[in-house]
């Protein structure tokens, strides 16, 4: 069946670069003679009919903006079989032959359900957590890394001025990629992530004492959200080392901001590929990047894949922060 009309939506937590992906999808499709509809507020928009036809100018002036111009949501209703049916019916009613979904694993599960309900879907990985296992780098991750690094650099200034320890939580409920890479970039004394078991005395206190002995006076400890408890950690550190400590949860500021070059280019390449896949009659695929090559996987296969945590990088981080 020839694809005449497609739709695009963003779903789950917003990520910088989503707009560049929407733009690439829209422009590629229109350029190839396919009509495009933008669905607002994720899958909810399919349920409520919050859908608008896009033209070439609908996506002007968004490539540099964080967030998502299409809005996003985590839709509970869509997770039910009735919700999926309603969304598929809406697509059929509007003559939508294919859908591009930009989001994380949860959004891909939805795309899979919708494909099974008869609407061909393609997923694009958009999340700052980088926790899409088939993909080396997700849309938004690079921007979040840089945002976190800049903020921790600022915290370092004040930690240094007061000879303090700054204990900082970065996002990543289930994944420590942000924490590990930010930790290296800011020269953290200790990095705690959900993927690697740690011992507080050995991995935090002993490391601080050892570096103190060689003259280090201020410290950065990076903690992934999945570990949490930074306020208590800072208290314990102060009690056990005598170093005045402060806790900071960076929070949602990490998700905002203008996307980096890397995220804009990645999102543009992925958006372009998503439309090519739909036009080639493919569905239930997730677009990914591996060794700088854009490729794609079956969603089911992608969801079952594992991405090993880079233990060597973790080891390196600690080896050089002495
Ligand atoms: O998945 C992206 C993410 O930012 C996680 O790192 C974080 O745990 C979660 O979203 C926060 O979600 P919400 O926006 O619902 O608070």
Coordinates of N, CA, C and O in Angstrom, one line a residue, residues 5-6 10 24 78 97 124 205 255 297:
X5 N -0.2 9.5 3.7 CA -0.3 10.4 4.8 C 0.3 9.8 6.1 O -0.1 8.7 6.4
X6 N 1.2 10.5 6.7 CA 1.8 10.0 8.0 C 1.5 11.0 9.1 O 1.2 12.2 8.9
X10 N 5.6 13.0 19.8 CA 6.6 12.9 20.8 C 6.0 12.4 22.0 O 4.8 12.8 22.4
X24 N 12.7 17.0 10.7 CA 13.2 16.1 9.7 C 12.1 15.2 9.1 O 12.1 15.0 7.9
X78 N -3.8 5.1 26.8 CA -3.3 4.4 25.6 C -2.7 3.1 25.9 O -2.6 2.2 25.1
X97 N -1.6 6.6 7.3 CA -1.0 5.3 6.9 C 0.2 4.8 7.7 O 0.7 3.7 7.5
X124 N 11.6 6.5 17.1 CA 12.9 7.2 17.1 C 13.3 7.3 18.6 O 12.5 7.7 19.4
X205 N 34.0 7.2 51.1 CA 34.8 7.8 52.2 C 36.3 7.5 52.0 O 37.1 8.4 52.1
X255 N 16.7 18.5 31.4 CA 16.0 18.1 30.2 C 15.8 19.2 29.2 O 15.5 19.0 28.1
X297 N 16.1 -1.6 13.8 CA 15.8 -3.0 14.4 C 14.3 -3.1 14.5 O 13.6 -2.2 14.7

